[in-house]
Amino acid sequence: MASACQDHIAKRLQIGGIVQGVGFRPFVFQLAARHRLTGEIANTAEGVDIQIEGPSRDIDRFMKDLVELAPPLSHITDIKEQLQPATGLFTKFSITKSRGHQDARSALISPDVSICADCLGELFDPANRRFQYPFINCTNCGPRYTIIDDIPYDRPNTSMRHFTMCADCQAEYDNPTDRRFHAQPNACAVCGPHVSLLNREGRTVGSEDPIEKTAELLKAGEIVAIKGLGGFHLAVDAVHESAVEKLRSRKRREEKPFALMARNLESIRLFANITVEEERLLCSIARPIVLLQKKHPHPIAAQVSPGNRYFGVMLPYTPLHYLLLAYGFKALVMTSGNLSEEPIAMDNEEALLRLAGIADYFLFHDREIYLRSDDSIVRHAAGDTRFIRRSRGYVPTPVFLIHSQPSVLGCGGELKNTVCLTRKDQAFLSQHIGDLENPATETFFEYTVVHMQRILRVVPELIAHDLHPDYLSTRYALSREDKPCVGVQHHHAHIVACMAENRIVEPVIGLAFDGTGYGNDGCIWGGEILLSHLDRFQRLAHLDYVAMPGSTSAIREPWRMAMAYLYDAFGSSGLDMDIPFIRNADPEKWRVIIRMMEKSINSPLTSSLGRLFDGMAALIGLRQQVRYEGQAAMELEMIADTTMQSGYDYEWSSGPPHRIALRPIVQGVVADVKINTPPAVISGKLHVTLIRLFTDLCENLRKEVGLNRVALSGGVFQNAILLCGLMRNLERSGFTVYTHKRVPCNDGGLSLGQAVIAAATA
């Protein structure tokens, strides 16, 4: 008997990670019962706290299963284990009231996730009490981050506090063996949120079933604003050409592709090809928009994704989506509910005010959204998932850093803005905020900072910002007089973001390629090779400077960059060349552009690889003006003949830094244009040239700096041809290559690099 008593032990387990609102407590409750242990579990501000008593052998088994059998939405980051005297006071295992601590909140919050298979089955089961209820959910699915106002993640701290559960829902909520135990958004048609259909004047449209009526309106070619998890979508029937064109006109989105939502994989296969990896992404609980190669022919309206080989496609992720798509649509356009460049609308009144000029009707619901969140966008390239936009479904899961660091707020850049808050070894990137070009987005930016600081209980010790003095994010940082500010060079931040997500601290050769970034010399960088440490960098090489005549106008009008590259390569004699670009040009415009460059009038110098792609797209007649950021470069990638083996000449100067001459490349392109070489061949040769150029240069730099590690970052690496080709060549040359898999390579990842650099220099 004495030995049995000695074997009876007690432990306190403090579990950190995503362990709230994901069915973790009922899982532990049932696990303790299976192993015949007593004790209790409670949510805390740090995660969950478990008191467990019983035979040591059973506790060991419990501990093993705790990790190996944890719920699918949970993510354990650490377990603090403390042996305690066994009191024998516990007679059973129970779930107790949450315990919050205002001074130390480190619990991780789950992202919003798609409806689970169990709930989906109930949604379409006529015998189930939640049959066709558009807000069905359980502990394994549904809204999380967008409805949270504070932690612990309990119902009073969510937008569900406005709905009192009926007796049936309350019984489920209170039952530890039920799938809806402490599912904070738990509700049904008796007690929960409801949908309503209104016209653009705000008057209710009479209908017994608003969702069925919405389907009828969509099939008739109407535009409907639909409230979702993180905001509104603007929806039209994707095969209805005139409806798609009407949406483009009203939304002022002339050519940028629209996202599609289809009911299932079989529906998607009618218009797009799906690989095994893409199927996994489509079906993941995050339900991102996935870039899929178009099928030809296909039934989708031509204006959904003009000038692009891809559709952006997602599967439904809310019960309302499934109910709507059940009415026989091949696909719906589901684009963000906003005017171009504005944040998505998330409140009913706000949507009526902002979207009445776009939408014909509004499908509302009365569950509040506390934090807007756009759909995430990913593609599968170079063997991995690559984020184009990291938002709903992934935020606020942190990026785990290799070391603990001071708390820093990284304010991001001007375009594709995100912010980042660090807490110990965790870096929390916000959802996609957007381009900080208008007051509405600036307000959203500031609100996001406040909201993240509140729910994470992080007071930053430092604030990091871009060096560009005119960025709104920079101005915000400098206005925060309560904290020290650290200015961070744009391309250094790109490379360190890549280093941080790959958990490396050793220096790398960093290739930072994008469209625009403020350089240390006041020029516009964007074709940079850096020797990058966490706290400093050295510019090893860069594309040679050319002028940007008209400054930002040269971004919107790539013909200006084409003229600049021609002038750089041929001088004023370029005006006399017999090529279509010159023949179609206005001679007076040529003379004005040359004067601007010669006299340095509104013509800043740039080393940007993004601008080179733009200029070459214009030079070969592909795109003279762009309707959205990166359009010319993207279309140049889309047409490329990827079977090309030959390229153009290239050279660089002795350094440091090495200057990569653009003249041989431009002269080669022009020579091909003169003999009517197809644009697809020219684009293919340009890509081959750049892949070989940067591989050779890295081999040369390896001898100079003694490094075998290369990191690739910047928005140009959204170009899959360049990314795949450069990775392949560098690895063949013996380099270890680091790329982005957890955050976007574009400016959406910039805030992470800023935060890590600021901490390293503190």
Coordinates of N, CA, C and O in Angstrom, one line a residue, residues 263-413:
R263 N -17.9 25.3 -55.7 CA -18.4 24.4 -54.6 C -17.5 23.3 -54.2 O -17.4 23.0 -53.0
N264 N -16.8 22.7 -55.2 CA -16.0 21.5 -54.8 C -14.9 21.4 -55.9 O -14.8 22.1 -56.9
L265 N -14.0 20.4 -55.7 CA -12.9 20.2 -56.6 C -13.4 19.8 -58.0 O -12.8 20.2 -59.0
E266 N -14.5 19.0 -58.1 CA -15.1 18.7 -59.4 C -15.5 19.9 -60.2 O -15.3 20.0 -61.4
S267 N -16.1 20.9 -59.5 CA -16.5 22.1 -60.2 C -15.3 22.9 -60.7 O -15.3 23.4 -61.8
I268 N -14.2 22.9 -59.9 CA -13.0 23.6 -60.3 C -12.4 23.0 -61.5 O -11.9 23.7 -62.4
R269 N -12.4 21.7 -61.5 CA -11.8 21.0 -62.7 C -12.4 21.3 -64.0 O -11.9 20.9 -65.1
L270 N -13.6 21.9 -64.0 CA -14.3 22.3 -65.2 C -13.5 23.4 -65.9 O -13.7 23.6 -67.1
F271 N -12.8 24.2 -65.1 CA -12.2 25.4 -65.7 C -10.7 25.6 -65.4 O -10.0 26.5 -65.9
A272 N -10.1 24.7 -64.5 CA -8.7 24.9 -64.1 C -8.1 23.5 -63.9 O -8.8 22.5 -63.5
N273 N -6.8 23.4 -64.1 CA -6.0 22.2 -63.7 C -5.6 22.3 -62.3 O -5.3 23.3 -61.8
I274 N -5.6 21.1 -61.6 CA -5.3 21.1 -60.2 C -4.2 20.0 -60.0 O -4.5 18.8 -60.3
T275 N -3.1 20.3 -59.5 CA -2.1 19.3 -59.1 C -2.4 18.8 -57.7 O -3.3 19.3 -57.0
V276 N -1.7 17.7 -57.3 CA -1.9 17.2 -55.9 C -1.6 18.2 -54.9 O -2.4 18.3 -53.9
E277 N -0.5 19.0 -55.1 CA -0.2 20.0 -54.1 C -1.2 21.1 -54.0 O -1.5 21.6 -52.9
E278 N -1.7 21.5 -55.1 CA -2.7 22.5 -55.2 C -4.1 22.0 -54.5 O -4.8 22.8 -53.9
E279 N -4.4 20.8 -54.8 CA -5.6 20.2 -54.1 C -5.4 20.3 -52.6 O -6.4 20.6 -51.9
R280 N -4.3 20.0 -52.1 CA -4.0 20.0 -50.6 C -4.2 21.4 -50.1 O -4.8 21.6 -49.1
L281 N -3.7 22.4 -50.9 CA -3.9 23.8 -50.4 C -5.4 24.2 -50.5 O -5.9 24.9 -49.6
L282 N -6.1 23.9 -51.6 CA -7.5 24.2 -51.7 C -8.3 23.7 -50.5 O -9.2 24.3 -50.0
C283 N -8.0 22.4 -50.1 CA -8.8 21.7 -49.1 C -8.4 22.0 -47.7 O -9.0 21.4 -46.8
S284 N -7.3 22.7 -47.5 CA -6.8 23.0 -46.2 C -7.8 23.8 -45.4 O -8.6 24.5 -46.0
I285 N -7.7 23.7 -44.1 CA -8.7 24.4 -43.2 C -8.6 26.0 -43.4 O -9.5 26.7 -43.1
A286 N -7.4 26.4 -43.9 CA -7.3 27.9 -44.1 C -8.1 28.4 -45.3 O -8.4 29.6 -45.4
R287 N -8.3 27.5 -46.3 CA -9.1 27.8 -47.5 C -8.6 29.1 -48.2 O -9.3 30.1 -48.4
P288 N -7.3 29.1 -48.6 CA -6.8 30.3 -49.3 C -7.3 30.4 -50.7 O -7.8 29.3 -51.3
I289 N -7.1 31.5 -51.4 CA -7.2 31.6 -52.8 C -5.9 30.9 -53.4 O -4.8 31.3 -53.0
V290 N -6.1 30.0 -54.3 CA -4.9 29.3 -54.9 C -4.8 29.6 -56.3 O -5.9 29.5 -57.1
L291 N -3.7 30.0 -56.8 CA -3.5 30.2 -58.3 C -3.4 28.9 -59.0 O -2.5 28.1 -58.7
L292 N -4.3 28.7 -60.0 CA -4.4 27.5 -60.7 C -4.4 27.8 -62.2 O -4.9 28.8 -62.7
Q293 N -3.7 27.0 -63.0 CA -3.6 27.2 -64.4 C -4.9 26.9 -65.1 O -5.6 26.0 -64.8
K294 N -5.3 27.9 -66.0 CA -6.6 27.8 -66.7 C -6.6 26.6 -67.6 O -5.6 26.2 -68.2
K295 N -7.8 26.0 -67.7 CA -8.1 25.0 -68.8 C -8.6 25.8 -70.0 O -9.2 26.9 -69.9
H296 N -8.4 25.2 -71.2 CA -8.9 25.8 -72.4 C -9.6 24.7 -73.3 O -8.9 23.7 -73.5
P297 N -10.8 24.9 -73.6 CA -11.7 26.0 -73.3 C -12.2 25.9 -71.9 O -12.1 24.8 -71.3
H298 N -12.8 26.9 -71.4 CA -13.4 26.9 -70.1 C -14.7 27.8 -70.1 O -14.9 28.7 -71.0
P299 N -15.6 27.6 -69.1 CA -16.9 28.3 -69.2 C -16.9 29.7 -68.5 O -17.9 30.4 -68.5
I300 N -15.7 30.0 -67.9 CA -15.7 31.3 -67.1 C -15.6 32.5 -68.0 O -14.9 32.5 -69.0
A301 N -16.3 33.6 -67.6 CA -16.3 34.8 -68.4 C -14.8 35.3 -68.6 O -14.0 35.3 -67.7
A302 N -14.6 35.8 -69.8 CA -13.2 36.2 -70.2 C -12.7 37.3 -69.3 O -11.5 37.3 -69.1
Q303 N -13.5 38.2 -68.8 CA -13.1 39.3 -68.0 C -12.8 39.0 -66.6 O -12.4 39.9 -65.8
V304 N -12.9 37.7 -66.2 CA -12.6 37.4 -64.8 C -11.1 37.5 -64.6 O -10.6 38.0 -63.6
S305 N -10.3 37.0 -65.5 CA -8.8 37.0 -65.4 C -8.1 37.3 -66.7 O -7.5 36.4 -67.3
P306 N -8.3 38.5 -67.3 CA -7.7 38.8 -68.6 C -6.2 38.8 -68.6 O -5.6 39.3 -67.6
G307 N -5.6 38.4 -69.7 CA -4.1 38.5 -69.8 C -3.4 37.7 -68.8 O -2.2 38.0 -68.5
N308 N -4.0 36.6 -68.4 CA -3.3 35.8 -67.3 C -3.5 34.3 -67.6 O -4.6 33.9 -68.0
R309 N -2.5 33.5 -67.3 CA -2.7 32.1 -67.5 C -3.3 31.4 -66.3 O -3.6 30.2 -66.3
Y310 N -3.6 32.2 -65.3 CA -4.1 31.6 -64.0 C -5.5 32.1 -63.6 O -5.8 33.3 -63.9
F311 N -6.2 31.3 -62.9 CA -7.4 31.8 -62.1 C -6.9 31.7 -60.6 O -6.2 30.8 -60.2
G312 N -7.4 32.7 -59.8 CA -7.3 32.6 -58.4 C -8.6 31.9 -57.8 O -9.7 32.5 -58.0
V313 N -8.5 30.8 -57.2 CA -9.7 30.0 -56.9 C -9.7 29.5 -55.4 O -8.6 29.2 -54.9
M314 N -10.8 29.6 -54.8 CA -10.9 29.0 -53.4 C -12.2 28.2 -53.3 O -13.2 28.4 -54.1
L315 N -12.2 27.3 -52.4 CA -13.4 26.5 -52.0 C -14.1 27.3 -50.9 O -13.6 28.2 -50.3
P316 N -15.4 27.0 -50.8 CA -16.2 27.7 -49.7 C -15.6 27.4 -48.3 O -15.0 26.4 -48.1
Y317 N -15.7 28.4 -47.4 CA -15.2 28.2 -46.1 C -16.2 28.5 -45.0 O -16.0 28.3 -43.8
T318 N -17.4 29.1 -45.4 CA -18.4 29.3 -44.4 C -19.6 28.5 -44.8 O -19.8 28.2 -46.0
P319 N -20.5 28.1 -43.8 CA -21.7 27.4 -44.2 C -22.6 28.2 -45.2 O -23.2 27.7 -46.1
L320 N -22.6 29.6 -45.1 CA -23.4 30.4 -46.0 C -22.9 30.2 -47.4 O -23.7 30.2 -48.4
H321 N -21.6 30.1 -47.6 CA -21.0 29.9 -48.9 C -21.5 28.6 -49.5 O -21.9 28.6 -50.7
Y322 N -21.5 27.6 -48.7 CA -21.9 26.3 -49.2 C -23.4 26.3 -49.6 O -23.8 25.7 -50.6
L323 N -24.2 27.0 -48.8 CA -25.7 27.0 -49.1 C -25.9 27.8 -50.4 O -26.7 27.4 -51.2
L324 N -25.1 28.9 -50.6 CA -25.3 29.7 -51.8 C -24.9 28.9 -53.1 O -25.6 28.9 -54.1
L325 N -23.7 28.2 -53.0 CA -23.2 27.5 -54.1 C -24.0 26.2 -54.4 O -23.8 25.7 -55.5
A326 N -24.8 25.8 -53.5 CA -25.6 24.6 -53.7 C -26.7 24.9 -54.8 O -27.3 23.9 -55.3
Y327 N -26.9 26.1 -55.2 CA -27.9 26.4 -56.2 C -27.4 26.3 -57.7 O -28.0 26.9 -58.6
G328 N -26.3 25.6 -57.8 CA -25.9 25.2 -59.2 C -25.0 26.1 -59.9 O -24.9 26.0 -61.2
F329 N -24.3 26.9 -59.3 CA -23.3 27.8 -59.9 C -22.0 27.0 -60.3 O -21.5 26.2 -59.5
K330 N -21.5 27.2 -61.5 CA -20.2 26.7 -61.8 C -19.1 27.3 -61.0 O -18.2 26.7 -60.5
A331 N -19.3 28.6 -60.7 CA -18.4 29.4 -59.8 C -19.0 30.7 -59.6 O -19.7 31.2 -60.5
L332 N -18.6 31.4 -58.5 CA -19.0 32.7 -58.3 C -17.7 33.6 -58.2 O -16.7 33.1 -57.7
V333 N -17.7 34.8 -58.8 CA -16.7 35.8 -58.5 C -16.9 36.2 -57.1 O -18.0 36.6 -56.7
M334 N -15.9 36.1 -56.3 CA -15.9 36.6 -54.9 C -14.7 37.5 -54.7 O -13.7 37.0 -54.2
T335 N -14.9 38.7 -55.0 CA -13.8 39.7 -54.9 C -14.0 40.6 -53.6 O -15.2 40.7 -53.1
S336 N -13.0 41.2 -53.1 CA -13.1 42.0 -51.9 C -14.1 43.1 -52.0 O -14.2 43.8 -53.1
G337 N -14.9 43.3 -51.0 CA -15.9 44.3 -51.0 C -15.4 45.7 -50.7 O -15.5 46.2 -49.6
N338 N -14.9 46.3 -51.8 CA -14.3 47.7 -51.6 C -14.2 48.3 -53.0 O -14.3 47.6 -54.0
L339 N -14.0 49.6 -53.0 CA -13.5 50.2 -54.2 C -12.0 49.9 -54.3 O -11.4 49.7 -53.3
S340 N -11.4 49.9 -55.5 CA -10.0 49.6 -55.6 C -9.2 50.5 -54.7 O -9.4 51.7 -54.5
E341 N -8.2 49.8 -54.0 CA -7.2 50.4 -53.1 C -7.8 50.8 -51.7 O -7.1 51.3 -50.9
E342 N -9.1 50.5 -51.5 CA -9.6 50.8 -50.1 C -9.7 49.5 -49.3 O -9.7 48.4 -49.9
P343 N -9.8 49.6 -48.0 CA -10.0 48.4 -47.2 C -11.4 47.8 -47.5 O -12.3 48.5 -47.9
I344 N -11.5 46.5 -47.3 CA -12.8 45.8 -47.4 C -13.7 46.3 -46.3 O -13.3 46.6 -45.2
A345 N -15.0 46.4 -46.7 CA -16.0 46.8 -45.7 C -16.3 45.7 -44.8 O -16.3 44.5 -45.2
M346 N -16.6 45.9 -43.5 CA -16.9 44.8 -42.6 C -18.2 45.1 -41.8 O -18.8 44.1 -41.3
D347 N -18.7 46.3 -41.7 CA -20.0 46.5 -41.0 C -21.1 46.7 -42.0 O -20.9 47.2 -43.1
N348 N -22.3 46.4 -41.5 CA -23.5 46.5 -42.4 C -23.7 48.0 -42.9 O -23.9 48.2 -44.1
E349 N -23.7 48.9 -41.9 CA -23.9 50.3 -42.3 C -22.8 50.8 -43.2 O -23.0 51.6 -44.1
E350 N -21.6 50.4 -42.8 CA -20.4 50.9 -43.6 C -20.6 50.3 -45.1 O -20.3 51.0 -46.0
A351 N -21.0 49.1 -45.2 CA -21.1 48.5 -46.5 C -22.2 49.2 -47.4 O -21.9 49.5 -48.5
L352 N -23.3 49.5 -46.7 CA -24.3 50.3 -47.5 C -23.8 51.6 -47.9 O -24.1 52.1 -49.1
L353 N -23.0 52.3 -47.1 CA -22.5 53.6 -47.4 C -21.4 53.5 -48.5 O -21.5 54.3 -49.5
R354 N -20.5 52.6 -48.4 CA -19.4 52.5 -49.3 C -19.6 51.7 -50.6 O -19.0 51.9 -51.6
L355 N -20.5 50.7 -50.5 CA -20.7 49.8 -51.6 C -22.0 50.0 -52.4 O -22.3 49.3 -53.4
A356 N -22.8 51.0 -52.0 CA -24.1 51.2 -52.7 C -23.9 51.5 -54.2 O -24.8 51.3 -55.0
G357 N -22.8 52.1 -54.5 CA -22.5 52.4 -55.9 C -22.0 51.3 -56.7 O -21.8 51.4 -57.9
I358 N -21.8 50.1 -56.1 CA -21.3 48.9 -56.8 C -22.3 47.8 -56.7 O -22.7 47.3 -57.8
A359 N -22.8 47.5 -55.5 CA -23.7 46.4 -55.4 C -25.1 46.8 -55.6 O -25.6 47.9 -55.3
D360 N -25.9 45.8 -56.2 CA -27.3 46.0 -56.4 C -28.1 45.6 -55.1 O -29.1 46.1 -54.8
Y361 N -27.5 44.6 -54.4 CA -28.2 44.0 -53.2 C -27.1 43.7 -52.2 O -25.9 43.5 -52.5
F362 N -27.6 43.5 -51.0 CA -26.7 43.2 -49.8 C -27.2 42.0 -49.1 O -28.4 42.1 -48.6
L363 N -26.4 41.0 -48.9 CA -26.8 39.9 -48.0 C -26.0 40.1 -46.7 O -24.8 39.8 -46.6
F364 N -26.8 40.6 -45.7 CA -26.2 40.9 -44.4 C -26.3 39.7 -43.4 O -27.1 38.8 -43.6
H365 N -25.5 39.8 -42.4 CA -25.9 39.0 -41.1 C -25.6 39.9 -40.0 O -24.9 41.0 -40.1
D366 N -26.0 39.5 -38.8 CA -25.9 40.4 -37.6 C -24.9 40.0 -36.6 O -24.9 40.4 -35.4
R367 N -23.9 39.2 -37.0 CA -22.8 38.9 -36.1 C -21.7 39.9 -36.5 O -21.2 40.0 -37.7
E368 N -21.2 40.6 -35.5 CA -20.2 41.7 -35.8 C -18.9 41.1 -36.1 O -18.5 40.0 -35.7
I369 N -18.2 41.8 -37.0 CA -16.8 41.5 -37.3 C -15.9 42.5 -36.6 O -16.1 43.7 -36.7
Y370 N -15.0 42.0 -35.7 CA -14.2 43.0 -35.0 C -12.9 43.4 -35.7 O -12.3 44.4 -35.5
L371 N -12.4 42.5 -36.6 CA -11.2 42.8 -37.3 C -11.3 42.3 -38.8 O -11.5 41.1 -39.0
R372 N -11.3 43.2 -39.7 CA -11.4 42.8 -41.1 C -10.2 42.0 -41.5 O -9.1 42.2 -41.0
S373 N -10.5 41.1 -42.4 CA -9.4 40.2 -42.9 C -9.7 39.7 -44.3 O -10.7 39.0 -44.5
D374 N -8.8 40.1 -45.2 CA -9.0 39.6 -46.6 C -8.7 38.2 -46.8 O -8.0 37.6 -45.9
D375 N -9.1 37.6 -47.9 CA -8.7 36.2 -48.2 C -7.2 36.1 -48.4 O -6.6 37.1 -49.0
S376 N -6.6 35.0 -48.0 CA -5.2 34.8 -48.3 C -5.0 34.3 -49.7 O -5.9 33.7 -50.3
I377 N -3.8 34.6 -50.3 CA -3.6 34.1 -51.7 C -2.2 33.4 -51.7 O -1.2 33.9 -51.2
V378 N -2.2 32.2 -52.3 CA -1.0 31.4 -52.3 C -0.9 30.7 -53.7 O -1.8 30.7 -54.5
R379 N 0.3 30.3 -54.0 CA 0.5 29.4 -55.1 C 1.5 28.4 -54.7 O 2.3 28.5 -53.8
H380 N 1.6 27.3 -55.5 CA 2.6 26.2 -55.3 C 3.6 26.4 -56.4 O 3.4 26.3 -57.6
A381 N 4.8 26.7 -55.9 CA 5.9 27.0 -56.9 C 7.3 26.5 -56.2 O 7.4 26.7 -55.0
A382 N 8.1 26.1 -57.1 CA 9.5 25.6 -56.6 C 9.4 24.7 -55.4 O 10.2 24.8 -54.5
G383 N 8.4 23.8 -55.5 CA 8.3 22.7 -54.5 C 7.6 23.1 -53.2 O 7.6 22.2 -52.3
D384 N 7.1 24.3 -53.1 CA 6.6 24.7 -51.8 C 5.4 25.7 -52.0 O 5.2 26.2 -53.0
T385 N 4.7 25.9 -50.8 CA 3.7 26.9 -50.8 C 4.3 28.3 -50.7 O 5.2 28.5 -49.9
R386 N 3.9 29.2 -51.6 CA 4.4 30.6 -51.6 C 3.2 31.6 -51.4 O 2.3 31.6 -52.1
F387 N 3.4 32.4 -50.3 CA 2.3 33.3 -50.0 C 2.5 34.5 -50.9 O 3.5 35.1 -51.1
I388 N 1.4 34.9 -51.5 CA 1.3 36.2 -52.2 C 0.6 37.2 -51.2 O 1.0 38.4 -51.2
R389 N -0.4 36.7 -50.5 CA -1.0 37.5 -49.4 C -1.3 36.6 -48.2 O -2.0 35.6 -48.4
R390 N -0.8 36.9 -47.1 CA -1.0 36.1 -45.9 C -2.0 36.8 -45.0 O -1.7 37.9 -44.4
S391 N -3.2 36.3 -44.8 CA -4.3 37.0 -44.1 C -5.2 35.9 -43.5 O -4.8 35.1 -42.7
R392 N -6.5 35.9 -43.9 CA -7.5 35.0 -43.3 C -7.0 33.6 -43.4 O -6.5 33.1 -44.4
G393 N -7.2 32.8 -42.3 CA -6.8 31.4 -42.2 C -5.5 31.2 -41.7 O -5.2 30.0 -41.3
Y394 N -4.6 32.2 -41.7 CA -3.2 32.0 -41.2 C -2.9 33.0 -40.1 O -2.1 32.7 -39.2
V395 N -3.5 34.2 -40.1 CA -3.2 35.2 -39.1 C -4.2 34.9 -37.9 O -5.4 34.7 -38.2
P396 N -3.8 34.9 -36.7 CA -2.5 35.4 -36.1 C -1.5 34.4 -35.7 O -0.7 34.6 -34.7
T397 N -1.4 33.2 -36.4 CA -0.4 32.2 -36.0 C 1.0 32.9 -36.2 O 1.3 33.4 -37.3
P398 N 1.8 32.8 -35.2 CA 3.1 33.6 -35.3 C 4.1 32.8 -36.1 O 4.0 31.6 -36.3
V399 N 5.1 33.6 -36.5 CA 6.4 33.0 -37.0 C 7.3 32.9 -35.8 O 7.5 33.8 -35.0
F400 N 7.8 31.7 -35.6 CA 8.6 31.4 -34.4 C 10.1 31.8 -34.7 O 10.7 31.2 -35.7
L401 N 10.7 32.7 -34.0 CA 12.0 33.1 -34.2 C 13.0 32.2 -33.5 O 12.6 31.5 -32.5
I402 N 14.3 32.2 -33.9 CA 15.2 31.3 -33.3 C 15.6 31.7 -31.9 O 16.0 30.9 -31.0
H403 N 15.5 33.0 -31.6 CA 15.9 33.6 -30.3 C 14.8 34.5 -29.7 O 14.0 35.1 -30.5
S404 N 14.7 34.6 -28.4 CA 13.8 35.6 -27.8 C 14.4 37.0 -28.1 O 15.6 37.1 -28.1
Q405 N 13.6 38.0 -28.2 CA 14.1 39.3 -28.5 C 13.2 40.3 -27.8 O 12.1 40.0 -27.4
P406 N 13.6 41.6 -27.7 CA 12.8 42.6 -27.2 C 11.5 42.8 -28.0 O 11.5 42.5 -29.2
S407 N 10.5 43.3 -27.4 CA 9.2 43.5 -28.2 C 9.4 44.7 -29.1 O 9.7 45.8 -28.7
V408 N 9.1 44.5 -30.4 CA 9.3 45.5 -31.4 C 8.0 45.6 -32.3 O 7.4 44.5 -32.5
L409 N 7.6 46.8 -32.6 CA 6.5 46.9 -33.6 C 7.2 47.3 -35.0 O 7.9 48.3 -35.1
G410 N 7.0 46.4 -36.0 CA 7.5 46.7 -37.3 C 6.3 47.3 -38.1 O 5.3 46.7 -38.2
C411 N 6.5 48.5 -38.7 CA 5.4 49.2 -39.3 C 5.2 48.9 -40.8 O 4.2 49.4 -41.4
G412 N 6.1 48.1 -41.4 CA 5.9 47.7 -42.8 C 6.2 48.8 -43.7 O 6.8 49.9 -43.4
G413 N 5.8 48.7 -45.0 CA 6.0 49.6 -46.0 C 4.8 50.4 -46.4 O 3.8 50.5 -45.7

